[in-house]
PDB file of N, CA and C in Angstrom:
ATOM      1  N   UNK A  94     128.392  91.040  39.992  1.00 56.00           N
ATOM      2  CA  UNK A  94     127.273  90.154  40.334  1.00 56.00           C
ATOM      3  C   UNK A  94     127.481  88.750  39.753  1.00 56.00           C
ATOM      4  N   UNK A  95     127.120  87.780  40.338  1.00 57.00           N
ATOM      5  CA  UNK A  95     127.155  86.654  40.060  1.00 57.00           C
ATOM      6  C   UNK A  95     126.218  86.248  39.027  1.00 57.00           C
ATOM      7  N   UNK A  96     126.385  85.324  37.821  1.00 62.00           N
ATOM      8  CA  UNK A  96     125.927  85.019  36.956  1.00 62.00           C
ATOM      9  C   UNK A  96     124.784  84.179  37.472  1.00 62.00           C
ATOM     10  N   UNK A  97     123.191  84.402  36.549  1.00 68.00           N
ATOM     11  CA  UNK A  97     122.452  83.279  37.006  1.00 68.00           C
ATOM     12  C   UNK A  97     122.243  82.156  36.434  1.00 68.00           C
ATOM     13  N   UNK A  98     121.667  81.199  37.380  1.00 78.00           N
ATOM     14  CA  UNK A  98     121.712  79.991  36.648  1.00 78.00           C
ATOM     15  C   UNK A  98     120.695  79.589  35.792  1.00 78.00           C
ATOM     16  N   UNK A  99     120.871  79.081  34.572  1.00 89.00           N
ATOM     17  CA  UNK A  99     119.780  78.970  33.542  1.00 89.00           C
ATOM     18  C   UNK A  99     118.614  78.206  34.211  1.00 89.00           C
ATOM     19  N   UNK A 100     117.287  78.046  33.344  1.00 92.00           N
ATOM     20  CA  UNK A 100     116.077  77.232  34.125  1.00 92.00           C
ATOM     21  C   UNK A 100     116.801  75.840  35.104  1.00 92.00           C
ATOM     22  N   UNK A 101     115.703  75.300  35.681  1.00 94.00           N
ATOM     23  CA  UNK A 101     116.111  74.620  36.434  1.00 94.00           C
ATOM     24  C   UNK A 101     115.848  72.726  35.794  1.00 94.00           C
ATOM     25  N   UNK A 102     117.126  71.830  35.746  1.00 95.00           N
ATOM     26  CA  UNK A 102     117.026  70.740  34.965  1.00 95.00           C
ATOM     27  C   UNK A 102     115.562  69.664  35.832  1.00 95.00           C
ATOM     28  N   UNK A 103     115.149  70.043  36.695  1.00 97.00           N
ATOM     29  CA  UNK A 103     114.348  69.054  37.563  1.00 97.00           C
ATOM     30  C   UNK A 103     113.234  69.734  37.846  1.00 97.00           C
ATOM     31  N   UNK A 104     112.143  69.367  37.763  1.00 96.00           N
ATOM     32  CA  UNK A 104     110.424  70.079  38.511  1.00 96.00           C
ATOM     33  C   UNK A 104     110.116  69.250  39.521  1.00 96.00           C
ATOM     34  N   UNK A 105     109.488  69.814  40.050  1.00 97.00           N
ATOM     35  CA  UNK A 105     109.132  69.319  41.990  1.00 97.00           C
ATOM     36  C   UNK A 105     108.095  68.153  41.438  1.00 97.00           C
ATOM     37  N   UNK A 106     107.902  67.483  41.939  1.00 97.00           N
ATOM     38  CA  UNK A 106     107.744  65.910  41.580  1.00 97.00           C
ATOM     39  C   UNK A 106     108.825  64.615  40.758  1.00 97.00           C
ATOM     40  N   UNK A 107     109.421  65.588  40.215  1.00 97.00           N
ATOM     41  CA  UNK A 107     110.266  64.567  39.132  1.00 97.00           C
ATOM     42  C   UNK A 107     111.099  63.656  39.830  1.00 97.00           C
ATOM     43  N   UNK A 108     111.232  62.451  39.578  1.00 98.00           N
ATOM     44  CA  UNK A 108     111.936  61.330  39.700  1.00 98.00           C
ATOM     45  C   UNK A 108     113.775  61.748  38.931  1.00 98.00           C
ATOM     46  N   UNK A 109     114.472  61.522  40.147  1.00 98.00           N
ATOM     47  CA  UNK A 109     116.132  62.076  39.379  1.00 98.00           C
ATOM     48  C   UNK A 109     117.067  60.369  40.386  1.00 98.00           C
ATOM     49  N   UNK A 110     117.882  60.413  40.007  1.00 98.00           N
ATOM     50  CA  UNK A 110     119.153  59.812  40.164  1.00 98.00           C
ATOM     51  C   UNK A 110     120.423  60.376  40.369  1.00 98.00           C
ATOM     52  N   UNK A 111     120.915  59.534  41.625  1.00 98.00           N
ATOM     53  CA  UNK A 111     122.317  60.754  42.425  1.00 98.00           C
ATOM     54  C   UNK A 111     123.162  60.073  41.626  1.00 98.00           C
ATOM     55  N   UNK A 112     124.107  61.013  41.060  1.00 97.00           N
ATOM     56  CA  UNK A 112     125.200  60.787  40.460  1.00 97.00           C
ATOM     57  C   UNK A 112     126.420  61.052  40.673  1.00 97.00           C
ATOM     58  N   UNK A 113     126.934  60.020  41.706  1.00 96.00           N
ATOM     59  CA  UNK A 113     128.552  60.606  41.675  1.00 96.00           C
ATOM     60  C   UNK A 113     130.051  60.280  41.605  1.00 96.00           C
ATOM     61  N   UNK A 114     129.990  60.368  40.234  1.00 92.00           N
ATOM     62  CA  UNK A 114     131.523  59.790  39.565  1.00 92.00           C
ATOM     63  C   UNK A 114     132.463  59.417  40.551  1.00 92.00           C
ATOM     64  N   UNK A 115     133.093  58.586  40.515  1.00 94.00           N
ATOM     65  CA  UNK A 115     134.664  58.149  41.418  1.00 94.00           C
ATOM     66  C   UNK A 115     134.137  58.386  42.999  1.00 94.00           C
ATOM     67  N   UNK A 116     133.132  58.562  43.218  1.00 95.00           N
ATOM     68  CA  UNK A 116     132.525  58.413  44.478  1.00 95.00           C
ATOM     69  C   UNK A 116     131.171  57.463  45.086  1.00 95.00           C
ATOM     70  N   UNK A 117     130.653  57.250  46.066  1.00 96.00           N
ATOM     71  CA  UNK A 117     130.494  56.301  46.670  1.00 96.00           C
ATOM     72  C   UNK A 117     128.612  56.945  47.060  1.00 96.00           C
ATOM     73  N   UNK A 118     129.449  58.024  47.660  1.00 96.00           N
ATOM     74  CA  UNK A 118     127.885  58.938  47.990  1.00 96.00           C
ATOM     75  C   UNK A 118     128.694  60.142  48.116  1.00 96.00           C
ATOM     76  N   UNK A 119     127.221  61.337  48.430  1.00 96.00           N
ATOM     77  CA  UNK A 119     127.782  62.427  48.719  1.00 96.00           C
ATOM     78  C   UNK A 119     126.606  62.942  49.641  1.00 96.00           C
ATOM     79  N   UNK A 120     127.300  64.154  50.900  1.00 95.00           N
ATOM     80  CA  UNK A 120     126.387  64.615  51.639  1.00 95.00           C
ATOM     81  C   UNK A 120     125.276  65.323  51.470  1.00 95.00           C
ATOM     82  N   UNK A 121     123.928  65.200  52.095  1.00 95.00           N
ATOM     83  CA  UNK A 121     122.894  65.778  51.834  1.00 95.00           C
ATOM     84  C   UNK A 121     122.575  66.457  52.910  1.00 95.00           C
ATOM     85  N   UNK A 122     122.032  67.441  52.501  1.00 94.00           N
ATOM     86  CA  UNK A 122     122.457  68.960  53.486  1.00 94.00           C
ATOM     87  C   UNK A 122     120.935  69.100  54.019  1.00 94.00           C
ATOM     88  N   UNK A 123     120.953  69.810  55.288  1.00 92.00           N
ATOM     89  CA  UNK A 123     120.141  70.341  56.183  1.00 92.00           C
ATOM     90  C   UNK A 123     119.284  71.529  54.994  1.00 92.00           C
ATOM     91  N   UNK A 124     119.944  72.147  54.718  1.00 89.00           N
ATOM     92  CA  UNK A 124     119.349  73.430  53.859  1.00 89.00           C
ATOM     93  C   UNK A 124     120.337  74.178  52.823  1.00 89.00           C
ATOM     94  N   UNK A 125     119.949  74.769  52.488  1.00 81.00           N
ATOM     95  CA  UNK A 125     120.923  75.652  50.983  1.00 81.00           C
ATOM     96  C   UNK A 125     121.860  75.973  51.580  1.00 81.00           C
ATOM     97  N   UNK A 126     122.755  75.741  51.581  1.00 75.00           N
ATOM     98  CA  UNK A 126     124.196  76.081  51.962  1.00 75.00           C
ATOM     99  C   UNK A 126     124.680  77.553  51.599  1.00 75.00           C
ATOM    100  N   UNK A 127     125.457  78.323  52.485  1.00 72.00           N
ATOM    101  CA  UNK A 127     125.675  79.570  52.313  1.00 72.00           C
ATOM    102  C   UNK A 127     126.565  79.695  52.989  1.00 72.00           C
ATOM    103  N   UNK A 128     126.876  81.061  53.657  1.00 63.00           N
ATOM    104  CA  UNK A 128     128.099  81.463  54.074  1.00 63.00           C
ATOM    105  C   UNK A 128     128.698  80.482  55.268  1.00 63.00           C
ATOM    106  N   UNK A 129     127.555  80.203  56.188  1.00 65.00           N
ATOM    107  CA  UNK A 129     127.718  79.278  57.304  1.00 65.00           C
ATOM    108  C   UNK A 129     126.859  78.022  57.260  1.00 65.00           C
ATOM    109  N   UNK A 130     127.928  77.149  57.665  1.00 68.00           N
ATOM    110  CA  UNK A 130     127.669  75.768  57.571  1.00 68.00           C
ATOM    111  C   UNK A 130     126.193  75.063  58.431  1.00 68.00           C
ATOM    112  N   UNK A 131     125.408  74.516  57.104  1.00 78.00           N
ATOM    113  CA  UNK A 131     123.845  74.228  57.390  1.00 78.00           C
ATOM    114  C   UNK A 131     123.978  72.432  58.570  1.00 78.00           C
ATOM    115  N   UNK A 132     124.752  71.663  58.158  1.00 89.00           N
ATOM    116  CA  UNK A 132     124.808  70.203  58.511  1.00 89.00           C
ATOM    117  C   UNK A 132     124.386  69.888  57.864  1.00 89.00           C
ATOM    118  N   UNK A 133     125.087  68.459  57.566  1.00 93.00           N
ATOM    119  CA  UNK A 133     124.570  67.219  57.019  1.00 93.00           C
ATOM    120  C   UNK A 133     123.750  66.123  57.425  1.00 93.00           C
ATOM    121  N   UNK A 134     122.352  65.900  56.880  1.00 94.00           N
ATOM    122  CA  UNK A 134     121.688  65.434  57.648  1.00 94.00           C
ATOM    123  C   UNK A 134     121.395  63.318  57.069  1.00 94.00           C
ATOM    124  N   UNK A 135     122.255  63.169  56.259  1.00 94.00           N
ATOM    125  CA  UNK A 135     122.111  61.820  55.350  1.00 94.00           C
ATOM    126  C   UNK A 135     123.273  61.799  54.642  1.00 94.00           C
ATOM    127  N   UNK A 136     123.955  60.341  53.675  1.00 95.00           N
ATOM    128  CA  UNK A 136     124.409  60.366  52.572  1.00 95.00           C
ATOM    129  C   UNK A 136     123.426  59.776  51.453  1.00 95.00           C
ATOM    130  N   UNK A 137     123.464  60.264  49.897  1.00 96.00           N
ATOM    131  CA  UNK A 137     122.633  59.840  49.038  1.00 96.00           C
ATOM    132  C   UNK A 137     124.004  58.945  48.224  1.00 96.00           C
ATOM    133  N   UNK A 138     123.798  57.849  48.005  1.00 96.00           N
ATOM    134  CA  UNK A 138     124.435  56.714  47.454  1.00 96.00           C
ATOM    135  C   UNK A 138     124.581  56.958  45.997  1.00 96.00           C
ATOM    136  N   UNK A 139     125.434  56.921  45.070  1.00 97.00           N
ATOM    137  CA  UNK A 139     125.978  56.570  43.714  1.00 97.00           C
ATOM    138  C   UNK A 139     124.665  55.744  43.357  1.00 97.00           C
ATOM    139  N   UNK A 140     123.940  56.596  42.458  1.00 97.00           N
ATOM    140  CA  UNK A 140     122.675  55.334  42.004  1.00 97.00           C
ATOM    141  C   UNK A 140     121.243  55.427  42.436  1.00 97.00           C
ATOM    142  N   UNK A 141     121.176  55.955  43.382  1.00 96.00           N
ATOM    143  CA  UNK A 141     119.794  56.053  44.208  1.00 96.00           C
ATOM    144  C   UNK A 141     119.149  56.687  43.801  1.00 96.00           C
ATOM    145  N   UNK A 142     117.611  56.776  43.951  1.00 97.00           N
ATOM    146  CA  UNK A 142     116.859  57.426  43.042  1.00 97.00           C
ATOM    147  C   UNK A 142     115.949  58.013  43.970  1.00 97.00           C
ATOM    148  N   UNK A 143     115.656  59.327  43.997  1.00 97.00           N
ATOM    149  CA  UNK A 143     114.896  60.222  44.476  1.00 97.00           C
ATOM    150  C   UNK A 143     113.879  60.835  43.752  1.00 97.00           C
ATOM    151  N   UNK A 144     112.976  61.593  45.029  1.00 98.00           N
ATOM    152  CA  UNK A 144     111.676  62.611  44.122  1.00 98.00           C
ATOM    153  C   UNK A 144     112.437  63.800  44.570  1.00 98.00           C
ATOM    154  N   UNK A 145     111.767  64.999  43.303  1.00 98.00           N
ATOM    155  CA  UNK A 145     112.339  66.347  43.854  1.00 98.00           C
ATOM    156  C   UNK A 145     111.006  66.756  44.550  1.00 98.00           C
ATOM    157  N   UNK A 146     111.370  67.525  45.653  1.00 97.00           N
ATOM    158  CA  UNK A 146     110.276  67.677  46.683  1.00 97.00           C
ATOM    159  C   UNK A 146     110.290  69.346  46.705  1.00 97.00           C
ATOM    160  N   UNK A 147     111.548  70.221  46.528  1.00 96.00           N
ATOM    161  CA  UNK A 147     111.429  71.520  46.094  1.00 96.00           C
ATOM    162  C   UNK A 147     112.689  71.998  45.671  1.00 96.00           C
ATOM    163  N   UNK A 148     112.666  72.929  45.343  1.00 95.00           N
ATOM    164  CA  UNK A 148     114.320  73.473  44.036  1.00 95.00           C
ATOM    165  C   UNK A 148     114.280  74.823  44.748  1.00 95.00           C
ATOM    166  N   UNK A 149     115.672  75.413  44.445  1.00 93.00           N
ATOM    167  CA  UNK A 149     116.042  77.158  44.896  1.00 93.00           C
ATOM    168  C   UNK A 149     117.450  76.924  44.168  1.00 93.00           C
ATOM    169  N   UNK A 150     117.734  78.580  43.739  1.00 91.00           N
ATOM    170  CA  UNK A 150     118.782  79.205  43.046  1.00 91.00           C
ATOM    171  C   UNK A 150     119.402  78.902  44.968  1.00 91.00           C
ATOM    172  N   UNK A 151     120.795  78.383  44.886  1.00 87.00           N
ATOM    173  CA  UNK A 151     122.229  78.223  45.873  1.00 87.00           C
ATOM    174  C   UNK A 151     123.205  78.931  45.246  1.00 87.00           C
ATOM    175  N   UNK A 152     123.828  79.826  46.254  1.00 80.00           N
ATOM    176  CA  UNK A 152     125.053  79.931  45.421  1.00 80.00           C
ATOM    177  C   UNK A 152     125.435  79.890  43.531  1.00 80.00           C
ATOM    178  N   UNK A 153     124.921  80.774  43.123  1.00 84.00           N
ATOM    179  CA  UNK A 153     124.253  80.415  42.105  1.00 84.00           C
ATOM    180  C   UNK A 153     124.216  79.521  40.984  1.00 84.00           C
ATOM    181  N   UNK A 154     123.888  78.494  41.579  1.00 90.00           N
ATOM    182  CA  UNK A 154     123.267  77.306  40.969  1.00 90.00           C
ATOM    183  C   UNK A 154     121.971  76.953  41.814  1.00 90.00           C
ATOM    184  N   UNK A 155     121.433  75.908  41.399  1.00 94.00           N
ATOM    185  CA  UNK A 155     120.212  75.203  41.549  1.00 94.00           C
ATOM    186  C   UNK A 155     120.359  73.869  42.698  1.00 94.00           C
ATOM    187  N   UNK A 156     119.814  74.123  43.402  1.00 94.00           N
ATOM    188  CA  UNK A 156     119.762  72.914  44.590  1.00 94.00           C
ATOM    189  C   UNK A 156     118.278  72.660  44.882  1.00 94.00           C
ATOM    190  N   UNK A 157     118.573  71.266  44.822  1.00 96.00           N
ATOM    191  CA  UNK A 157     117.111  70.391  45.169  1.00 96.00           C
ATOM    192  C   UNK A 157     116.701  69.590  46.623  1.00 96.00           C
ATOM    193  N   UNK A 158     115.603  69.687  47.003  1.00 96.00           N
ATOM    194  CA  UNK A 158     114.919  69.175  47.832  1.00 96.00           C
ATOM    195  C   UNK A 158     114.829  67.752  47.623  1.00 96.00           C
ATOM    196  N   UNK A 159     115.473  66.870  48.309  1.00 97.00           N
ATOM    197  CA  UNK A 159     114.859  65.438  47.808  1.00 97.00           C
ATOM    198  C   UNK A 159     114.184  64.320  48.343  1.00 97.00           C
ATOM    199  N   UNK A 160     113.365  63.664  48.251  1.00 98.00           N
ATOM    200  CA  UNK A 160     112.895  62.719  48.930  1.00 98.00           C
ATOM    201  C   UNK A 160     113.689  61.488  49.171  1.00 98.00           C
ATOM    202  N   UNK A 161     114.618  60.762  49.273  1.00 97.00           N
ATOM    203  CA  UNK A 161     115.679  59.704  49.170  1.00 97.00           C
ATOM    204  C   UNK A 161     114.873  58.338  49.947  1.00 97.00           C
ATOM    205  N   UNK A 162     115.130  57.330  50.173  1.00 94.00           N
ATOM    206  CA  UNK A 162     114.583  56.424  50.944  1.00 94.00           C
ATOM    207  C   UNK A 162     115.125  56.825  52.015  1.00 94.00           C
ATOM    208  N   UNK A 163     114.470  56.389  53.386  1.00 93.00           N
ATOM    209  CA  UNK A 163     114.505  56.850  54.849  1.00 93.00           C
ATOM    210  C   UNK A 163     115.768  55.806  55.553  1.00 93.00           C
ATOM    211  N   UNK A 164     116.355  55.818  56.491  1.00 90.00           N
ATOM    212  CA  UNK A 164     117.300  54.622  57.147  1.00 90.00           C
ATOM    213  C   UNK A 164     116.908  54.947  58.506  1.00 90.00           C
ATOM    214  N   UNK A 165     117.637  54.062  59.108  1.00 91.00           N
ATOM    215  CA  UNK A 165     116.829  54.302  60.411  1.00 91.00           C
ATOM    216  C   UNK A 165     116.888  55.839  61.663  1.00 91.00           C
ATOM    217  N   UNK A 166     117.921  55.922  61.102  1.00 89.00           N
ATOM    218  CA  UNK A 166     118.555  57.769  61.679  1.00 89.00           C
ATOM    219  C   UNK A 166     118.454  58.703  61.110  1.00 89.00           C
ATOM    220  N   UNK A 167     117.561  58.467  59.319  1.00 93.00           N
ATOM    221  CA  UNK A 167     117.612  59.594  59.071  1.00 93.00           C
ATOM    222  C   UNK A 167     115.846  59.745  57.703  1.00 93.00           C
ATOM    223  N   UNK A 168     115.749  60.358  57.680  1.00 96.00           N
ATOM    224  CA  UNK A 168     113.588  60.958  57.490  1.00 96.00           C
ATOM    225  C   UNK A 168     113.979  60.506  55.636  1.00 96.00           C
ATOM    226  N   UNK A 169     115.027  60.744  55.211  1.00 97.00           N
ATOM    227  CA  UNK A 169     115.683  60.770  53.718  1.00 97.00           C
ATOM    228  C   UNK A 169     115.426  61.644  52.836  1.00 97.00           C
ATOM    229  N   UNK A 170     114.638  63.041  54.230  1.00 96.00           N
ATOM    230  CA  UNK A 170     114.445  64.311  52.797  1.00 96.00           C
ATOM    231  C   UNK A 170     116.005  65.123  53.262  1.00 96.00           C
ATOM    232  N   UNK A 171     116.069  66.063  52.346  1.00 96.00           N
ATOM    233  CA  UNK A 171     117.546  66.889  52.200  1.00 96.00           C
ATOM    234  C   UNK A 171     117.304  67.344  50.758  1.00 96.00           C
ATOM    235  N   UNK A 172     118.630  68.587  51.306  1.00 95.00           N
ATOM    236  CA  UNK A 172     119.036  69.575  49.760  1.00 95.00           C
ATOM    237  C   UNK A 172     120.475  68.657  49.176  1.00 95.00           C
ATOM    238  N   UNK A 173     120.293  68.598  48.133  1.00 95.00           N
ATOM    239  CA  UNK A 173     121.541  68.234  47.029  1.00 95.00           C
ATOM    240  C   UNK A 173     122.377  69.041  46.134  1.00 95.00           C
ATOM    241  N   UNK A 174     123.033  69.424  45.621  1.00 94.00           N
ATOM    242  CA  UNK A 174     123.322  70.185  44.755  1.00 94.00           C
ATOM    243  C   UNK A 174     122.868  69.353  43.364  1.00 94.00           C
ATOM    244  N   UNK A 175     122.273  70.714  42.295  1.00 95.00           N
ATOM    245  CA  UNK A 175     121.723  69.471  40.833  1.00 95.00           C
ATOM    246  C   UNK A 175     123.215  69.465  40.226  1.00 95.00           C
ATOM    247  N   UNK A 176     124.024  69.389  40.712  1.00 95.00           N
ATOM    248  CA  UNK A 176     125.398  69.016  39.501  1.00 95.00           C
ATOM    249  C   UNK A 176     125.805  67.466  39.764  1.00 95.00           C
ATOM    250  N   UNK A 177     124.710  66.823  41.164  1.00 97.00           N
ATOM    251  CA  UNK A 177     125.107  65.564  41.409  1.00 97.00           C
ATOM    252  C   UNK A 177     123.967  64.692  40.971  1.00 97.00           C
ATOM    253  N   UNK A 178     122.819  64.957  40.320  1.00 97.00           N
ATOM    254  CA  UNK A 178     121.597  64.456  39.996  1.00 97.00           C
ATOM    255  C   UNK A 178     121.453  64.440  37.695  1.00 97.00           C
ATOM    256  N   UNK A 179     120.844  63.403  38.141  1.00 97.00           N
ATOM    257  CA  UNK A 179     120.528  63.270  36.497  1.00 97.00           C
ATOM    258  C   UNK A 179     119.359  62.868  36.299  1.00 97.00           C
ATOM    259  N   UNK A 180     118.598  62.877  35.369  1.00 95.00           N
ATOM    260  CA  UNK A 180     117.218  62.646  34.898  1.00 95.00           C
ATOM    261  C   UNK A 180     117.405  60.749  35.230  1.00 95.00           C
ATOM    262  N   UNK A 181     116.095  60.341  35.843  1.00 92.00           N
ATOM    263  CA  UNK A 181     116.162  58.843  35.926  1.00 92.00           C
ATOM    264  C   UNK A 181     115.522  58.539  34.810  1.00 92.00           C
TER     265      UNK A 181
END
C-alpha cells in the first residue's frame, strides 16, 4: 500500500504562491490526475498567487483546487499538485 500523505500544507481559503524552480509555469489540470489523462486546462506562472478553493489526497500526495486569475480562454480555477505551491 502506498504511504499516506501527512496533513495537508494549505486550507480551502488560503492564499498560496506557484512555485516553480528553473521553470516558467507549470500545467494546471482539469482534475486529480490518475491512471488516465484528465487535460490541461491553464498554465499557473512562477510567482502567481492563488486561493485554495478545495484539496484531495492524488496519487498519494495532496492536490489543490485553485483559484488563479482568469485570461481570456481560460475561468483560472484548476488542480495543482502542493509540491508546486508555497505559503504566500
Amino acid at each position: 500500500p502506498a504511504a499516506l500523505p501527512g496533513a495537508p500544507r494549505f486550507g480551502v481559503g488560503g492564499q498560496v504562491r506557484v512555485a516553480v524552480p528553473g521553470q516558467t509555469s507549470v500545467s494546471v489540470l482539469r482534475g486529480c490526475p490518475s491512471e488516465f489523462w484528465v487535460g490541461v486546462v491553464g498554465l499557473a506562472t512562477d510567482g502567481q498567487v492563488g486561493q485554495v478553493v478545495e484539496r484531495q489526497v492524488c496519487n498519494s500526495g495532496w492536490w489543490y483546487r485553485l483559484a488563479l486569475p482568469s485570461t481570456s480562454d481560460w475561468n483560472g480555477v484548476g488542480w495543482l499538485d502542493g509540491r508546486y505551491l508555497e505559503p504566500r
